[in-house]
PDB file of C-alpha atoms in Angstrom:
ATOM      1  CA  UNK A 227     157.269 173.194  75.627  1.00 67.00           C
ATOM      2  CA  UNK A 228     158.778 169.448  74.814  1.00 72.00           C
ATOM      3  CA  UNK A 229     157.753 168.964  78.482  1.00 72.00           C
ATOM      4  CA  UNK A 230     154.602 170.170  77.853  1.00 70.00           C
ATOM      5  CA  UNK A 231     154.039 167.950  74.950  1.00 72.00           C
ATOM      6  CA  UNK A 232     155.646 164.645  77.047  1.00 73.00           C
ATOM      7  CA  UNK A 233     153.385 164.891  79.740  1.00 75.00           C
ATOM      8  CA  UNK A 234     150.307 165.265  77.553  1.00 78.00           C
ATOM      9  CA  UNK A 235     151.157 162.129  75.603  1.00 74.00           C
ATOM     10  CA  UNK A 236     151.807 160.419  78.847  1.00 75.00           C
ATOM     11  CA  UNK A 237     148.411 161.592  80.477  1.00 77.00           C
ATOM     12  CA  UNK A 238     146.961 160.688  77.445  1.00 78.00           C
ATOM     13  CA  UNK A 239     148.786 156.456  77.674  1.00 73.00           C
ATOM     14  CA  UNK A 240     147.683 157.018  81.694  1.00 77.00           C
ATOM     15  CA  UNK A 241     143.740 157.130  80.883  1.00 79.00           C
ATOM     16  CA  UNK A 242     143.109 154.023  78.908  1.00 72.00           C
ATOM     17  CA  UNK A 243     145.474 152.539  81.202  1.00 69.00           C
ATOM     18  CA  UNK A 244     144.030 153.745  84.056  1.00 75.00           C
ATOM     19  CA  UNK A 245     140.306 152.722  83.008  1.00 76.00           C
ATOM     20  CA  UNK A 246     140.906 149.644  81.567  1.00 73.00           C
ATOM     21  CA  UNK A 247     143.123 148.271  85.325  1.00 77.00           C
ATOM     22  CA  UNK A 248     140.725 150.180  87.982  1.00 78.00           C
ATOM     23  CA  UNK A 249     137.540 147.703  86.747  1.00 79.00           C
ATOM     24  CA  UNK A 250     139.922 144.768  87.300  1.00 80.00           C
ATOM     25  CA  UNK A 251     141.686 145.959  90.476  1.00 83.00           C
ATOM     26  CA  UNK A 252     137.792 147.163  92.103  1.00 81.00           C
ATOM     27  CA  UNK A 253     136.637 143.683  91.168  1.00 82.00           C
ATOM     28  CA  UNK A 254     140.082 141.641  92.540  1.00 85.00           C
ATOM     29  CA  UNK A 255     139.314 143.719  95.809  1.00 85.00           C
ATOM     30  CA  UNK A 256     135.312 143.158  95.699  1.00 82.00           C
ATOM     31  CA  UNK A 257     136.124 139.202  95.820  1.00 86.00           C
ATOM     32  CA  UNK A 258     138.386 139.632  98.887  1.00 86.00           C
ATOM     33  CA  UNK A 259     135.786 141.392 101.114  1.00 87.00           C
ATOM     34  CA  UNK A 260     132.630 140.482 103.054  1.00 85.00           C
ATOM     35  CA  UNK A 261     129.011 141.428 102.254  1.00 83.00           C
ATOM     36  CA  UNK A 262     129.708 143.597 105.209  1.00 82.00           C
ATOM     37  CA  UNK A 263     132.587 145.625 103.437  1.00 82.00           C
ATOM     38  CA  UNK A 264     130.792 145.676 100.308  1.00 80.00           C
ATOM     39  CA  UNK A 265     127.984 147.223 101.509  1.00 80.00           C
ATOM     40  CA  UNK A 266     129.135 150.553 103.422  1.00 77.00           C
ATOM     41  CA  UNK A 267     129.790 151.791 100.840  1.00 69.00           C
ATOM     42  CA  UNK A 268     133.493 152.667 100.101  1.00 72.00           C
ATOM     43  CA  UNK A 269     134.307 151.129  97.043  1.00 67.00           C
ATOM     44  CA  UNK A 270     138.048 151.995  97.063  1.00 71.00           C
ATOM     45  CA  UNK A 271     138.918 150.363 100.468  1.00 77.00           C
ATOM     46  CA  UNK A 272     141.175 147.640 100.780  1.00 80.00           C
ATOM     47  CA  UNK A 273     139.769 144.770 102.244  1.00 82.00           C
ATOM     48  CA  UNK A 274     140.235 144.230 106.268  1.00 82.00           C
ATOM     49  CA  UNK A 275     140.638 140.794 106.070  1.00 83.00           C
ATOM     50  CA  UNK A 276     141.294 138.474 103.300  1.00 85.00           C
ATOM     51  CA  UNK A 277     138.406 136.302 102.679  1.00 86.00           C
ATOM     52  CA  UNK A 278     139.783 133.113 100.647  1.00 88.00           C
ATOM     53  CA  UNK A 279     136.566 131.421 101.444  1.00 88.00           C
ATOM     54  CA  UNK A 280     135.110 133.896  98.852  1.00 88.00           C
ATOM     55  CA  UNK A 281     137.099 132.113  96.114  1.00 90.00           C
ATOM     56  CA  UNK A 282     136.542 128.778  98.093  1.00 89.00           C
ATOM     57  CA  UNK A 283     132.516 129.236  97.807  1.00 87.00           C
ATOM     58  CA  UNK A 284     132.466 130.055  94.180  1.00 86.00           C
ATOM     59  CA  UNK A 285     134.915 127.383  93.042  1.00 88.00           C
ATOM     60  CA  UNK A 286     133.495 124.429  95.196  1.00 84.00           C
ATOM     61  CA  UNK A 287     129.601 125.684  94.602  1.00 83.00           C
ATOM     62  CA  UNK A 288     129.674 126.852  91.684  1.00 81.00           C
ATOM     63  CA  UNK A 289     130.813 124.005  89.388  1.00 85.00           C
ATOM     64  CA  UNK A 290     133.895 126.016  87.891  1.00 89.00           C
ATOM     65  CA  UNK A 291     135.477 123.162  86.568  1.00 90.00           C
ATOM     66  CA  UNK A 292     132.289 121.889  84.757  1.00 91.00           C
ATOM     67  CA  UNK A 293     131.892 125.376  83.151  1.00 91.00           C
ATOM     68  CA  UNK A 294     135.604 125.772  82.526  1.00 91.00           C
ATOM     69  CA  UNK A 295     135.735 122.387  80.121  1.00 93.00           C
ATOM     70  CA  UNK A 296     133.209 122.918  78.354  1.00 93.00           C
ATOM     71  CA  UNK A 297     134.404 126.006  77.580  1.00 93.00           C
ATOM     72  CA  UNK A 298     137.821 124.526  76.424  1.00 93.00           C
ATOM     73  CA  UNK A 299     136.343 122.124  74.982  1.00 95.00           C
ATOM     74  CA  UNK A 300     133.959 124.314  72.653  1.00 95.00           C
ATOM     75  CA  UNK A 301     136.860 126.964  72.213  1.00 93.00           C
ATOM     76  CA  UNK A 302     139.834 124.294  71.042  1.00 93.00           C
ATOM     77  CA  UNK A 303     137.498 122.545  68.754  1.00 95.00           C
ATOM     78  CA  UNK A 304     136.402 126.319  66.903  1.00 95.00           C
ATOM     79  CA  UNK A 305     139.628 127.605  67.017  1.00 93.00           C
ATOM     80  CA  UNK A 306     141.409 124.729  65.010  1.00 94.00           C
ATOM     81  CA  UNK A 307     138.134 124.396  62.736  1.00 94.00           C
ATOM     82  CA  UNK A 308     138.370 128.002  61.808  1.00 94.00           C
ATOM     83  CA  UNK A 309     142.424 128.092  61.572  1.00 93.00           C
ATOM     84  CA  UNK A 310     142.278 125.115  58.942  1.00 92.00           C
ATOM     85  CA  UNK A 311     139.385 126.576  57.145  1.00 92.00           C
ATOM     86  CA  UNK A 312     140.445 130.499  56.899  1.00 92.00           C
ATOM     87  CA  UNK A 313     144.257 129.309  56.435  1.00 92.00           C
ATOM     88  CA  UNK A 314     143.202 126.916  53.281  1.00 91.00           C
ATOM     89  CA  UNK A 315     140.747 129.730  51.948  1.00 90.00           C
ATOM     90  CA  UNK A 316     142.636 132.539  52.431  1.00 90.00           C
ATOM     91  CA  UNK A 317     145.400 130.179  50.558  1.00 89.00           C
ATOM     92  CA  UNK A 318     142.945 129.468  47.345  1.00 87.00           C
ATOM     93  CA  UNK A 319     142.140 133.558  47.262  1.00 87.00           C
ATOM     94  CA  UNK A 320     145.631 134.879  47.652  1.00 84.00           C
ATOM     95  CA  UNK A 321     147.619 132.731  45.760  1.00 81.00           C
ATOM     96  CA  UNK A 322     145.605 131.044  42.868  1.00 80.00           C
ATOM     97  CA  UNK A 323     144.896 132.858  39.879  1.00 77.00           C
ATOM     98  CA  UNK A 324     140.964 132.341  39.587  1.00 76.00           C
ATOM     99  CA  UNK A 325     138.329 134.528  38.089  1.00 78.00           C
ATOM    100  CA  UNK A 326     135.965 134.246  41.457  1.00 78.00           C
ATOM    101  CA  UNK A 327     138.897 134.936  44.051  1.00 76.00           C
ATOM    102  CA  UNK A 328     137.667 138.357  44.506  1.00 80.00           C
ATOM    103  CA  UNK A 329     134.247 137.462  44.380  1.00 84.00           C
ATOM    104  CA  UNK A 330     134.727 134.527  47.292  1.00 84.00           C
ATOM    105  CA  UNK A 331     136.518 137.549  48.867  1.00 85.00           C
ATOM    106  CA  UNK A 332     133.410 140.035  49.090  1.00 86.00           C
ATOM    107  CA  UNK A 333     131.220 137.160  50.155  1.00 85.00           C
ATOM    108  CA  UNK A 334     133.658 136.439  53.355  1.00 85.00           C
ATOM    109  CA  UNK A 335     133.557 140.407  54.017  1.00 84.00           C
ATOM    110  CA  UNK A 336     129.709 140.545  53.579  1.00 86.00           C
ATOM    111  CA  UNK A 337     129.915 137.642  56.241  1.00 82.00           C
ATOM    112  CA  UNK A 338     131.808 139.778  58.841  1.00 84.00           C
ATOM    113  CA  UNK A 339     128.635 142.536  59.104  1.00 86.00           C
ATOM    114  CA  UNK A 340     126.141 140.288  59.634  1.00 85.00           C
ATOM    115  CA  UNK A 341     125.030 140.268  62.898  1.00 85.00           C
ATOM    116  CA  UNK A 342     125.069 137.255  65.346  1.00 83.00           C
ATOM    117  CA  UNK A 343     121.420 138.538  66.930  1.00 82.00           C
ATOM    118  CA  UNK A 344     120.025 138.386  63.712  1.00 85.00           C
ATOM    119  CA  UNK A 345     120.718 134.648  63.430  1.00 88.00           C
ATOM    120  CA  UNK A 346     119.038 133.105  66.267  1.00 89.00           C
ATOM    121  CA  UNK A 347     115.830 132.127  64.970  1.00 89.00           C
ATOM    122  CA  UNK A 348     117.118 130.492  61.211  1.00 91.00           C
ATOM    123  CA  UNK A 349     119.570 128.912  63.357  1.00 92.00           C
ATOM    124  CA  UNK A 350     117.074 127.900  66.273  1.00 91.00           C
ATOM    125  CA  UNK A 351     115.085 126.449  63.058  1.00 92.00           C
ATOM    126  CA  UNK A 352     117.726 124.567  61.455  1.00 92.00           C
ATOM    127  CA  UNK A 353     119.098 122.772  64.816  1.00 93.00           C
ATOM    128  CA  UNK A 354     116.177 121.909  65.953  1.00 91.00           C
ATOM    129  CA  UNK A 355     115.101 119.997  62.485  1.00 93.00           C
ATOM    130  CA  UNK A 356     118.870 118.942  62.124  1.00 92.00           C
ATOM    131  CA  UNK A 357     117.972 117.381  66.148  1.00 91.00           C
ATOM    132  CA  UNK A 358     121.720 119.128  67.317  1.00 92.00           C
ATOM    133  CA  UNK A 359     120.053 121.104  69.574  1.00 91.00           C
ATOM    134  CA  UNK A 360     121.053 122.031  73.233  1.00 90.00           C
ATOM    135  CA  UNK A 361     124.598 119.848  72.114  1.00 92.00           C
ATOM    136  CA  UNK A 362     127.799 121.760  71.959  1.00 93.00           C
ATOM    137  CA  UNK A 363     127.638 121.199  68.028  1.00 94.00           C
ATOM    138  CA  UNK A 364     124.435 123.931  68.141  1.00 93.00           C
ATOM    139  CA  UNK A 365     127.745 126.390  69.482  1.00 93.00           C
ATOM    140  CA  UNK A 366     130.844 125.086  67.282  1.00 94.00           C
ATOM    141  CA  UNK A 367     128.833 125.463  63.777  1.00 94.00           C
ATOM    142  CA  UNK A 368     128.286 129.160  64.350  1.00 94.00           C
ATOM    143  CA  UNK A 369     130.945 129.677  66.150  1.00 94.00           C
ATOM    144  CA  UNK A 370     133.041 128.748  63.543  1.00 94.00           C
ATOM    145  CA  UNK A 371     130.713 130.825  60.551  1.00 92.00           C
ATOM    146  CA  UNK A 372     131.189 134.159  62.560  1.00 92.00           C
ATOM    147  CA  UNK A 373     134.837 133.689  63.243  1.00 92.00           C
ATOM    148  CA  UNK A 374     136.233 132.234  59.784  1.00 91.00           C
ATOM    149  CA  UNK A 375     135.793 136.035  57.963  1.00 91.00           C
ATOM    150  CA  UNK A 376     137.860 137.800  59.553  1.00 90.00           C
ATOM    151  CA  UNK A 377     140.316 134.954  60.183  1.00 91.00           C
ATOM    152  CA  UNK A 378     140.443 134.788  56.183  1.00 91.00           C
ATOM    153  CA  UNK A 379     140.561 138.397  55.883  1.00 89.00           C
ATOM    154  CA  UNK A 380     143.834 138.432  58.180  1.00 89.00           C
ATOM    155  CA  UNK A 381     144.985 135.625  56.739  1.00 90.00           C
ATOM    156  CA  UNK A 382     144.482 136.258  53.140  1.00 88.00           C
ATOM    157  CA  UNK A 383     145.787 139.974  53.662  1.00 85.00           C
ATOM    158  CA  UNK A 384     149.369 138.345  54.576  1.00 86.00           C
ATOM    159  CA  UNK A 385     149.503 136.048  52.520  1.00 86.00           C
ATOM    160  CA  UNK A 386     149.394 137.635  49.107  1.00 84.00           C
ATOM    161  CA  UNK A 387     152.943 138.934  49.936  1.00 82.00           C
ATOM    162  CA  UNK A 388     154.447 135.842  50.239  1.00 81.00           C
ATOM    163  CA  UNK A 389     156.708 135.733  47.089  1.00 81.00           C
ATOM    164  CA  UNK A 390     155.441 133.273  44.353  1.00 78.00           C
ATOM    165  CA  UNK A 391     159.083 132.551  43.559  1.00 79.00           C
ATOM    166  CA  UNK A 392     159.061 129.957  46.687  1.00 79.00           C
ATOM    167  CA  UNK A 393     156.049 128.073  44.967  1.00 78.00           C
ATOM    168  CA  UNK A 394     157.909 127.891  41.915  1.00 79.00           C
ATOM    169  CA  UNK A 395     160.820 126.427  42.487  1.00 80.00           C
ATOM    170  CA  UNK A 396     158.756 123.990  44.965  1.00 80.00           C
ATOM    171  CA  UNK A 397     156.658 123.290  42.242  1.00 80.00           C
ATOM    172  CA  UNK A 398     159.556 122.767  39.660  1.00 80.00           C
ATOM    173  CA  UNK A 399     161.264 120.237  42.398  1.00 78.00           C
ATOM    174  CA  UNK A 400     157.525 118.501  42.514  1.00 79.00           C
ATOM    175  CA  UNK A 401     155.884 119.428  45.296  1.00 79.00           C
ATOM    176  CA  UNK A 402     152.107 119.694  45.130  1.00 83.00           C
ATOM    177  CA  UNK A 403     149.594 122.070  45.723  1.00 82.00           C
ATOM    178  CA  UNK A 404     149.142 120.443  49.718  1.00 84.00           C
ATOM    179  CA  UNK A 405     152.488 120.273  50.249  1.00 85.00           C
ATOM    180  CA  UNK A 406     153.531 123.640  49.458  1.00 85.00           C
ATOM    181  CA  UNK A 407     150.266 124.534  51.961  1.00 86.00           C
ATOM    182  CA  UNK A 408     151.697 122.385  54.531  1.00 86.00           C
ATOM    183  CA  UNK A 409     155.502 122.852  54.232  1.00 85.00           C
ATOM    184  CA  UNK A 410     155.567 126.230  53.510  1.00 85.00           C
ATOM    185  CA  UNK A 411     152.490 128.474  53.443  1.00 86.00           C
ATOM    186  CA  UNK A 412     151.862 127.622  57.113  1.00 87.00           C
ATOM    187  CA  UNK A 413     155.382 127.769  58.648  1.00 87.00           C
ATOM    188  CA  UNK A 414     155.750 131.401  57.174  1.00 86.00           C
ATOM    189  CA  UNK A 415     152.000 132.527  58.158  1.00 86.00           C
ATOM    190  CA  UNK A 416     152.544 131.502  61.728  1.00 85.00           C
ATOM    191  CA  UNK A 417     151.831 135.337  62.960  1.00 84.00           C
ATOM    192  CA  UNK A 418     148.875 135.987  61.489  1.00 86.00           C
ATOM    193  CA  UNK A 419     147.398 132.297  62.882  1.00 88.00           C
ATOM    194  CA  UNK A 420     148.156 133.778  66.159  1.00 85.00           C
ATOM    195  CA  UNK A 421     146.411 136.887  65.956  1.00 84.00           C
ATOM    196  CA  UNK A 422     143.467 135.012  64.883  1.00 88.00           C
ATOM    197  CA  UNK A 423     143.825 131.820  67.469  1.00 87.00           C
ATOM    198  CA  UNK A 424     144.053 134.587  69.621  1.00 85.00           C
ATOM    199  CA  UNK A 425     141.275 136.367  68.720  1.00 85.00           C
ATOM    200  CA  UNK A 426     139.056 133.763  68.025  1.00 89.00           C
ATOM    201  CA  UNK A 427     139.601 132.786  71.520  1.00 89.00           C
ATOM    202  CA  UNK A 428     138.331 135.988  73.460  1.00 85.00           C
ATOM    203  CA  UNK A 429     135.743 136.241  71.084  1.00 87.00           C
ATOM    204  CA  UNK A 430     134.213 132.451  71.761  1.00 90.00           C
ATOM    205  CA  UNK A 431     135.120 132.368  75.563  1.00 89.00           C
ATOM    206  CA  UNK A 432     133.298 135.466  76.074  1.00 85.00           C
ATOM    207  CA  UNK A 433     130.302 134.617  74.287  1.00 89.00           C
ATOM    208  CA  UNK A 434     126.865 134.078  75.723  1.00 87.00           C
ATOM    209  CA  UNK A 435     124.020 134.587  73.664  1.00 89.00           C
ATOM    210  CA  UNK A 436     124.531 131.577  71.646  1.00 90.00           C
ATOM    211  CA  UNK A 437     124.791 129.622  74.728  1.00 89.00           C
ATOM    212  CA  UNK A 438     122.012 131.200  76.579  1.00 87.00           C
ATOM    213  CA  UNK A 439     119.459 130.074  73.489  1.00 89.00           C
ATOM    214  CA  UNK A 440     121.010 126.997  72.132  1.00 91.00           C
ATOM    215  CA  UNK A 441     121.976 125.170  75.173  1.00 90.00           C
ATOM    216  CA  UNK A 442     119.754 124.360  78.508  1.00 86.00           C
ATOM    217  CA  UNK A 443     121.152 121.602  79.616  1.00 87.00           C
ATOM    218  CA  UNK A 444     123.091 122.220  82.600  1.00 84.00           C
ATOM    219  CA  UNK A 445     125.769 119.971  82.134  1.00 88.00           C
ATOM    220  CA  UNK A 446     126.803 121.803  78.719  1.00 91.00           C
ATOM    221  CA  UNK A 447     126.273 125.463  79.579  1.00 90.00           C
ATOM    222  CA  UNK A 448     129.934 127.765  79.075  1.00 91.00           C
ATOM    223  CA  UNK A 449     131.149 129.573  81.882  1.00 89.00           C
ATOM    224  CA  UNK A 450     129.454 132.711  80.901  1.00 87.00           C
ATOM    225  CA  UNK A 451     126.288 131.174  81.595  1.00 84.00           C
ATOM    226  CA  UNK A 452     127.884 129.804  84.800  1.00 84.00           C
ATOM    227  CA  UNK A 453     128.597 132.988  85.716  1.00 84.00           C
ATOM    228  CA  UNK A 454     125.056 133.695  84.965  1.00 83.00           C
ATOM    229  CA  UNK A 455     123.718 130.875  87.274  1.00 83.00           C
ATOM    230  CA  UNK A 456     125.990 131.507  89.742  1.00 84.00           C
ATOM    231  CA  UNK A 457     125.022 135.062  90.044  1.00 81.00           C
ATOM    232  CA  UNK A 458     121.183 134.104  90.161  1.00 82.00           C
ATOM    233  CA  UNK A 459     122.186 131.642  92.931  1.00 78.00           C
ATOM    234  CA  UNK A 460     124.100 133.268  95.062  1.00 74.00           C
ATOM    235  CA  UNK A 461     122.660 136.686  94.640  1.00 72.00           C
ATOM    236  CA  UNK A 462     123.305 137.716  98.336  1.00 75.00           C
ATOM    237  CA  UNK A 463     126.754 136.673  98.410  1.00 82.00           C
ATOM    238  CA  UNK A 464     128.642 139.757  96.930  1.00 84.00           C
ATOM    239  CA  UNK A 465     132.009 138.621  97.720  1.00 86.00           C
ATOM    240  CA  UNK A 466     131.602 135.249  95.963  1.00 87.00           C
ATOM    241  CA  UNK A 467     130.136 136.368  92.794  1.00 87.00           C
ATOM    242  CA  UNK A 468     133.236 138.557  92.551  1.00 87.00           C
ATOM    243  CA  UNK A 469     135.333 135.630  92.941  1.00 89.00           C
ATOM    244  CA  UNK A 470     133.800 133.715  90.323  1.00 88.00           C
ATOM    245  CA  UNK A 471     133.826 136.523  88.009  1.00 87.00           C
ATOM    246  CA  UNK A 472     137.306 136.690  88.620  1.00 89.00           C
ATOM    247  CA  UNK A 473     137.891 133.103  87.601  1.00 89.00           C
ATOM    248  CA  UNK A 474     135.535 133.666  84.633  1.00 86.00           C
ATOM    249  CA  UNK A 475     137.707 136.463  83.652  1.00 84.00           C
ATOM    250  CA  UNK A 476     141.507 135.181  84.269  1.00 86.00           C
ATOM    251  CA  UNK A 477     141.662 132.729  81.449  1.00 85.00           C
ATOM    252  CA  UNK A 478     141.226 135.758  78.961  1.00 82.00           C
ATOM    253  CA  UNK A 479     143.927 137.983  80.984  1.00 81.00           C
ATOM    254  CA  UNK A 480     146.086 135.579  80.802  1.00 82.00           C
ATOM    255  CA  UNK A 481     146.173 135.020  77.474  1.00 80.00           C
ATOM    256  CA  UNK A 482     146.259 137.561  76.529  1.00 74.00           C
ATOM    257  CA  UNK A 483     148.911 139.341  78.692  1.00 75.00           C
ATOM    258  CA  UNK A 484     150.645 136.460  77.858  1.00 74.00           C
ATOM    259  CA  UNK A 485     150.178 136.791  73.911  1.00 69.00           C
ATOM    260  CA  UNK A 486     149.516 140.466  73.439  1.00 64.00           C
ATOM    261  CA  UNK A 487     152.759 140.518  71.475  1.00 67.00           C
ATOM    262  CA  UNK A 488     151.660 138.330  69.270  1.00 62.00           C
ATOM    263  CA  UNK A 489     148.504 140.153  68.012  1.00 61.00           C
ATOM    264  CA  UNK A 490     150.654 143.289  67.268  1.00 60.00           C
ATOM    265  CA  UNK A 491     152.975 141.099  65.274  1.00 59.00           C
ATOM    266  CA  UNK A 492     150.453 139.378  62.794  1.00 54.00           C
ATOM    267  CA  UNK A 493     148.521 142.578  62.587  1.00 54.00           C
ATOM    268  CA  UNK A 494     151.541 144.761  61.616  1.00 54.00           C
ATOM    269  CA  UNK A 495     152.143 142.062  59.608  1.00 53.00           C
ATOM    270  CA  UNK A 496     149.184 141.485  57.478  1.00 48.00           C
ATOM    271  CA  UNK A 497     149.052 144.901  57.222  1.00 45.00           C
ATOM    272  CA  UNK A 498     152.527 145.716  56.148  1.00 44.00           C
ATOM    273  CA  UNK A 499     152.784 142.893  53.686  1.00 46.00           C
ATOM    274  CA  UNK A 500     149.267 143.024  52.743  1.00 42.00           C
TER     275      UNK A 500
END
């Protein structure tokens, strides 16, 4: 019966495993093979022959770099916007004694079920009179609105563990208010910033309806709308849309493979100490 019961719970690990790799694998083998290959029809084959020139195409073609800063560039700016903001709200709500605190809280969480669809036009609106349109400002300002509640709800959650004794004695050796933010607040909510850096980031780099309506110009689109163009370009070259989805997708692997650890951590921890 206990061996029963093991293999269950491991066939149970094996299927999200299983369906979350087999997309990943199917599309690292779609890049490698020719339109040839891709068309007969046997999805599961290994390729016959290597073909580089896939990867070659969409990186030399398909203006990968161009994509690929903007998208850093639009992603770095948000995510230390929204880490600054969430960390010094989430500071005000948690630790000051204030009669709107929980007020300020409920507006945040009424923030994190609006949707981002529901937006376009008023924002469409306001750019366009503000004259920020098709600029990379039109995608940090909301951006930064849609990510900062749950960053403060993360945030806040830990922090209203940290013991007040540590402000008090900083307070009685005459440290002030920013200081004991900077010095000590932040060093000890480190985990939690991760989980929402983190976050933030797959959430922004993956985003394309924002940039789809607020940008045209081609020199600022993201590289999900490169991977748009590029698929509307090259719409007869299987193997080389594969490849550039595969470099649309690695950044966000990587991180988080990399960093996966790191969103358990300030998860368990906000929610422990919260």
């Amino acid at each position: 019966m206990r061996k029963f019961k093991k293999g269950l719970v491991y066939l149970l690990f094996a299927i999200p495993v299983i369906t979350q790799l087999y997309p990943l694998l199917w599309l690292l083998m779609y890049s490698l093979k020719t339109n040839e290959e891709i068309l007969d029809g046997n999805f599961f084959a290994f390729p016959r022959a290597v073909q580089w020139s896939n990867y070659t195409t969409a990186f030399e073609s398909g203006s990968y770099l161009k994509f690929l800063s903007n998208s850093v560039f639009v992603t770095a700016l948000t995510m230390i916007c929204v880490i600054l903001l969430s960390s010094m709200v989430a500071y005000a709500i948690s630790r000051f004694r204030w009669k709107y605190g929980n007020l300020v809280m409920t507006i945040f969480l009424m923030g994190m079920m609006i949707p981002m669809q529901a937006t376009l036009l008023p924002l469409m609106i306001i750019f366009k009179n503000m004259h920020i349109l098709n600029t990379h400002l039109s995608l940090i300002l909301p951006y930064i609105a849609f990510s900062t509640p749950v960053s403060v709800f993360i945030l806040s959650g830990f922090m209203k563990a940290i013991p007040h004794e540590i402000e008090e004695s900083a307070f009685i050796d005459g440290a002030s208010v920013y200081r004991i933010f900077r010095s000590i607040i932040l060093p000890v909510s480190v985990p939690p910033m991760m989980t929402v850096c983190i976050l933030t980031f797959i959430n922004i780099w993956n985003e394309y309806i924002l940039a789809a309506t607020f940008i045209s110009s081609e020199k600022l689109k993201t590289l999900p709308f490169g991977v748009y163009t590029f698929v509307i370009q090259y719409s007869v070259n299987y193997g080389a849309i594969g490849a550039f989805l595969v470099m649309g997708a690695l950044p966000v692997i990587l991180i988080y493979f990399f960093l996966s650890n790191q969103i358990t951590k300030g998860m368990v921890a906000g929610a422990v100490k919260g």
